[in-house]
Amino acid sequence: GFVHLDCAYSYGNEKDVGDVLEQFFKDAKLKREELFISSKLWSSFHAKDDVIKACQESISNLKVDYLDLYILHWPITIASGHNNLFCSDDVKLGYNRERIAECWRAMEDLVEKGLVKAIGTSNISITKMERLLQTARIIPAVNQVECHAYLQQEKLVQYGRSKGIAVAAYRSLGIPNPGMEMPVLLEDPVVCHIAQKHFVTPAQVLLAFGIASGLATCSHKNQE
């Protein structure tokens, strides 16, 4: 019953997803218009001329004609050829408001060219969003951020709603990265109690929490 595919260049699996989609379309199990497919512009492609190339590559890999949503993955830029934010300092270009504004203008061109239906942001703060809106022709349709019961992002969510920007929550199950000494939300006593009371899983409780909060809710790619 899920129809939203939340993809990204940096996930490294768009070709695999595209192969599955191609077969589903061929077998008439799905129509393109029945799916909402998003992808994300990686941080090494923020230069104006790189934006359209990166978008076209994702579209080609996914074997579709357009994307429903294309997201600026991070407002932080890294040097070309690097696919990991945890890289050495010499390839980190960091945040620059003029560079991001130019990148956003190139993303706006994607909408005008019909390659994407909407554009959005991810991992961007209120301050950086305010700066972006000063020059943006198209207001981001969505801002995708980490958001769950332990990190509810109330100010950011309220700000987005005041600007007409939907907030999408990732890592909704709250699972930290391996090696992080943090409480595991799926094992939280309150969450487990609610799950037992309603004969559902803790994951279902947490996803329902996000939906009830008015968020587009999805898990992290490592939580599947």
Short mmCIF file of C-alpha atoms in Angstrom, two decimals:
data_model
loop_
_atom_site.label_atom_id
_atom_site.label_comp_id
_atom_site.label_asym_id
_atom_site.label_seq_id
_atom_site.Cartn_x
_atom_site.Cartn_y
_atom_site.Cartn_z
CA GLY A 1 0.00 0.00 0.00
CA PHE A 2 2.99 2.35 0.12
CA VAL A 3 3.25 4.59 -2.93
CA HIS A 4 6.05 7.02 -1.97
CA LEU A 5 9.58 6.01 -2.92
CA ASP A 6 12.06 8.25 -1.10
CA CYS A 7 15.26 7.86 -3.12
CA ALA A 8 18.59 9.67 -3.29
CA TYR A 9 21.76 9.60 -5.36
CA SER A 10 23.84 9.02 -2.24
CA TYR A 11 21.90 5.88 -1.26
CA GLY A 12 23.56 4.11 -4.18
CA ASN A 13 20.54 1.98 -5.10
CA GLU A 14 18.60 4.02 -7.65
CA LYS A 15 19.55 1.68 -10.51
CA ASP A 16 18.24 -1.29 -8.52
CA VAL A 17 15.01 0.54 -7.76
CA GLY A 18 14.74 1.51 -11.43
CA ASP A 19 15.10 -2.11 -12.55
CA VAL A 20 12.21 -3.11 -10.28
CA LEU A 21 10.05 -0.21 -11.44
CA GLU A 22 10.73 -1.02 -15.08
CA GLN A 23 9.54 -4.60 -14.55
CA PHE A 24 6.46 -3.49 -12.61
CA PHE A 25 5.52 -1.03 -15.33
CA LYS A 26 6.14 -3.66 -18.01
CA ASP A 27 3.93 -6.19 -16.20
CA ALA A 28 1.24 -3.52 -15.73
CA LYS A 29 1.37 -4.00 -11.97
CA LEU A 30 1.77 -0.26 -11.53
CA LYS A 31 1.35 2.93 -13.49
CA ARG A 32 3.86 5.74 -13.13
CA GLU A 33 1.15 8.15 -12.00
CA GLU A 34 0.26 5.83 -9.12
CA LEU A 35 3.64 6.42 -7.49
CA PHE A 36 5.19 9.45 -5.82
CA ILE A 37 8.93 9.27 -6.50
CA SER A 38 11.42 11.62 -4.94
CA SER A 39 15.19 11.85 -5.15
CA LYS A 40 17.83 14.14 -3.71
CA LEU A 41 20.60 16.34 -5.06
CA TRP A 42 23.88 15.29 -3.49
CA SER A 43 26.23 17.82 -1.89
CA SER A 44 28.95 17.48 -4.54
CA PHE A 45 26.54 18.65 -7.27
CA HIS A 46 25.62 22.12 -6.00
CA ALA A 47 27.27 23.94 -8.91
CA LYS A 48 24.68 25.32 -11.33
CA ASP A 49 25.78 23.19 -14.29
CA ASP A 50 25.87 20.03 -12.16
CA VAL A 51 22.29 20.26 -10.89
CA ILE A 52 20.53 19.30 -14.13
CA LYS A 53 23.07 16.55 -14.86
CA ALA A 54 22.56 15.03 -11.41
CA CYS A 55 18.78 15.19 -11.74
CA GLN A 56 18.84 13.62 -15.20
CA GLU A 57 21.10 10.84 -13.90
CA SER A 58 18.65 10.00 -11.11
CA ILE A 59 15.73 10.05 -13.55
CA SER A 60 17.65 7.76 -15.90
CA ASN A 61 18.66 5.38 -13.11
CA LEU A 62 15.09 5.18 -11.84
CA LYS A 63 13.85 4.61 -15.42
CA VAL A 64 11.13 7.24 -15.23
CA ASP A 65 10.40 10.40 -17.20
CA TYR A 66 10.15 12.79 -14.26
CA LEU A 67 10.39 13.06 -10.49
CA ASP A 68 7.51 14.13 -8.31
CA LEU A 69 9.91 15.77 -5.88
CA TYR A 70 13.61 16.66 -6.00
CA ILE A 71 15.25 17.60 -2.71
CA LEU A 72 18.40 19.53 -1.82
CA HIS A 73 19.87 16.76 0.35
CA TRP A 74 22.09 18.97 2.52
CA PRO A 75 22.84 22.73 2.56
CA ILE A 76 26.50 21.80 3.03
CA THR A 77 28.66 21.51 -0.08
CA ILE A 78 31.54 19.09 -0.56
CA ALA A 79 34.05 18.85 -3.39
CA SER A 80 33.19 17.01 -6.58
CA GLY A 81 33.69 13.26 -6.56
CA HIS A 82 32.91 12.68 -2.89
CA ASN A 83 29.82 10.83 -1.72
CA ASN A 84 30.19 10.99 2.04
CA LEU A 85 29.64 13.92 4.38
CA PHE A 86 32.11 12.36 6.82
CA CYS A 87 35.05 13.21 4.59
CA SER A 88 38.31 14.96 5.32
CA ASP A 89 38.28 18.68 5.99
CA ASP A 90 40.12 19.50 2.77
CA VAL A 91 37.11 18.52 0.62
CA LYS A 92 34.45 20.16 2.78
CA LEU A 93 33.34 23.46 1.27
CA GLY A 94 30.70 23.98 3.97
CA TYR A 95 27.65 26.22 3.85
CA ASN A 96 27.58 29.34 1.70
CA ARG A 97 24.30 31.22 1.28
CA GLU A 98 25.16 32.56 -2.20
CA ARG A 99 26.16 29.10 -3.44
CA ILE A 100 22.96 27.55 -2.09
CA ALA A 101 20.88 30.35 -3.61
CA GLU A 102 22.44 29.68 -7.01
CA CYS A 103 21.91 25.94 -6.57
CA TRP A 104 18.25 26.56 -5.74
CA ARG A 105 17.81 28.68 -8.86
CA ALA A 106 19.10 25.75 -10.89
CA MET A 107 16.62 23.47 -9.13
CA GLU A 108 13.83 25.91 -9.96
CA ASP A 109 14.84 25.55 -13.61
CA LEU A 110 14.19 21.80 -13.31
CA VAL A 111 10.56 22.54 -12.51
CA GLU A 112 10.29 24.88 -15.50
CA LYS A 113 11.83 22.22 -17.75
CA GLY A 114 9.31 19.62 -16.56
CA LEU A 115 11.95 17.28 -15.15
CA VAL A 116 10.47 17.54 -11.65
CA LYS A 117 7.05 18.53 -10.38
CA ALA A 118 8.24 20.05 -7.11
CA ILE A 119 11.45 20.85 -5.25
CA GLY A 120 12.26 20.79 -1.57
CA THR A 121 15.00 20.84 1.03
CA SER A 122 16.37 18.50 3.67
CA ASN A 123 18.35 18.99 6.86
CA ILE A 124 17.96 22.75 6.70
CA SER A 125 17.47 25.00 9.73
CA ILE A 126 15.07 27.91 10.16
CA THR A 127 17.92 30.40 9.73
CA LYS A 128 19.14 28.83 6.49
CA MET A 129 15.57 28.53 5.20
CA GLU A 130 14.98 32.23 5.89
CA ARG A 131 18.04 33.08 3.82
CA LEU A 132 16.91 30.80 0.99
CA LEU A 133 13.44 32.34 0.88
CA GLN A 134 14.94 35.80 0.37
CA THR A 135 15.91 34.89 -3.21
CA ALA A 136 13.74 31.85 -4.03
CA ARG A 137 11.18 32.06 -6.81
CA ILE A 138 9.67 28.75 -5.75
CA ILE A 139 9.05 28.10 -2.06
CA PRO A 140 10.25 24.62 -1.05
CA ALA A 141 7.35 22.18 -1.09
CA VAL A 142 8.85 20.22 1.77
CA ASN A 143 11.68 20.25 4.29
CA GLN A 144 12.75 16.72 5.23
CA VAL A 145 14.40 16.47 8.65
CA GLU A 146 15.07 13.92 11.36
CA CYS A 147 11.97 13.97 13.52
CA HIS A 148 10.55 11.47 16.00
CA ALA A 149 9.24 11.21 19.56
CA TYR A 150 12.69 11.96 21.00
CA LEU A 151 13.33 14.82 18.57
CA GLN A 152 10.02 16.47 17.75
CA GLN A 153 11.39 19.63 16.06
CA GLU A 154 8.41 21.69 17.23
CA LYS A 155 9.80 25.10 16.25
CA LEU A 156 10.91 23.87 12.82
CA VAL A 157 7.55 22.21 12.17
CA GLN A 158 5.63 25.31 13.21
CA TYR A 159 7.88 27.50 11.08
CA GLY A 160 7.37 25.28 8.04
CA ARG A 161 3.60 25.42 8.43
CA SER A 162 3.70 29.21 8.71
CA LYS A 163 5.49 29.34 5.35
CA GLY A 164 3.40 26.67 3.62
CA ILE A 165 6.31 24.21 3.69
CA ALA A 166 5.37 20.64 4.55
CA VAL A 167 7.67 18.81 6.94
CA ALA A 168 8.68 15.23 6.18
CA ALA A 169 10.10 13.20 9.05
CA TYR A 170 12.87 10.71 8.47
CA ARG A 171 14.31 8.26 11.01
CA SER A 172 10.81 8.16 12.48
CA LEU A 173 11.66 4.99 14.40
CA GLY A 174 14.42 6.87 16.16
CA ILE A 175 17.10 4.24 15.68
CA PRO A 176 20.54 5.83 16.17
CA ASN A 177 23.47 5.00 13.97
CA PRO A 178 25.54 1.96 15.01
CA GLY A 179 27.88 2.78 17.87
CA MET A 180 25.87 5.76 19.14
CA GLU A 181 25.13 5.53 22.85
CA MET A 182 21.54 6.75 22.75
CA PRO A 183 18.23 5.37 24.01
CA VAL A 184 16.49 3.14 21.49
CA LEU A 185 13.05 4.57 20.81
CA LEU A 186 11.64 1.21 19.72
CA GLU A 187 12.43 -0.09 23.22
CA ASP A 188 11.00 2.90 25.08
CA PRO A 189 8.71 1.65 27.91
CA VAL A 190 5.90 4.06 27.04
CA VAL A 191 6.01 3.13 23.36
CA CYS A 192 6.04 -0.58 24.17
CA HIS A 193 3.15 -0.17 26.62
CA ILE A 194 1.04 1.59 24.00
CA ALA A 195 1.90 -1.08 21.44
CA GLN A 196 0.89 -3.91 23.78
CA LYS A 197 -2.33 -2.15 24.72
CA HIS A 198 -3.40 -1.79 21.09
CA PHE A 199 -1.96 -5.11 19.84
CA VAL A 200 0.42 -3.44 17.38
CA THR A 201 4.21 -3.19 17.06
CA PRO A 202 6.30 -0.35 18.53
CA ALA A 203 7.17 0.67 14.96
CA GLN A 204 3.47 1.07 14.12
CA VAL A 205 3.02 3.26 17.20
CA LEU A 206 5.89 5.52 16.17
CA LEU A 207 4.73 5.82 12.57
CA ALA A 208 1.20 6.62 13.80
CA PHE A 209 2.70 9.26 16.10
CA GLY A 210 4.34 10.97 13.15
CA ILE A 211 1.22 10.86 11.02
CA ALA A 212 -0.93 12.17 13.89
CA SER A 213 1.54 15.04 14.23
CA GLY A 214 0.76 16.03 10.64
CA LEU A 215 4.09 14.90 9.21
CA ALA A 216 4.95 12.94 6.10
CA THR A 217 6.51 10.00 7.89
CA CYS A 218 9.18 7.56 6.79
CA SER A 219 11.91 5.45 8.34
CA HIS A 220 15.63 5.86 7.81
CA LYS A 221 17.14 3.82 4.99
CA ASN A 222 18.93 1.61 7.54
CA GLN A 223 15.69 0.78 9.33
CA GLU A 224 14.14 -1.40 6.65
#
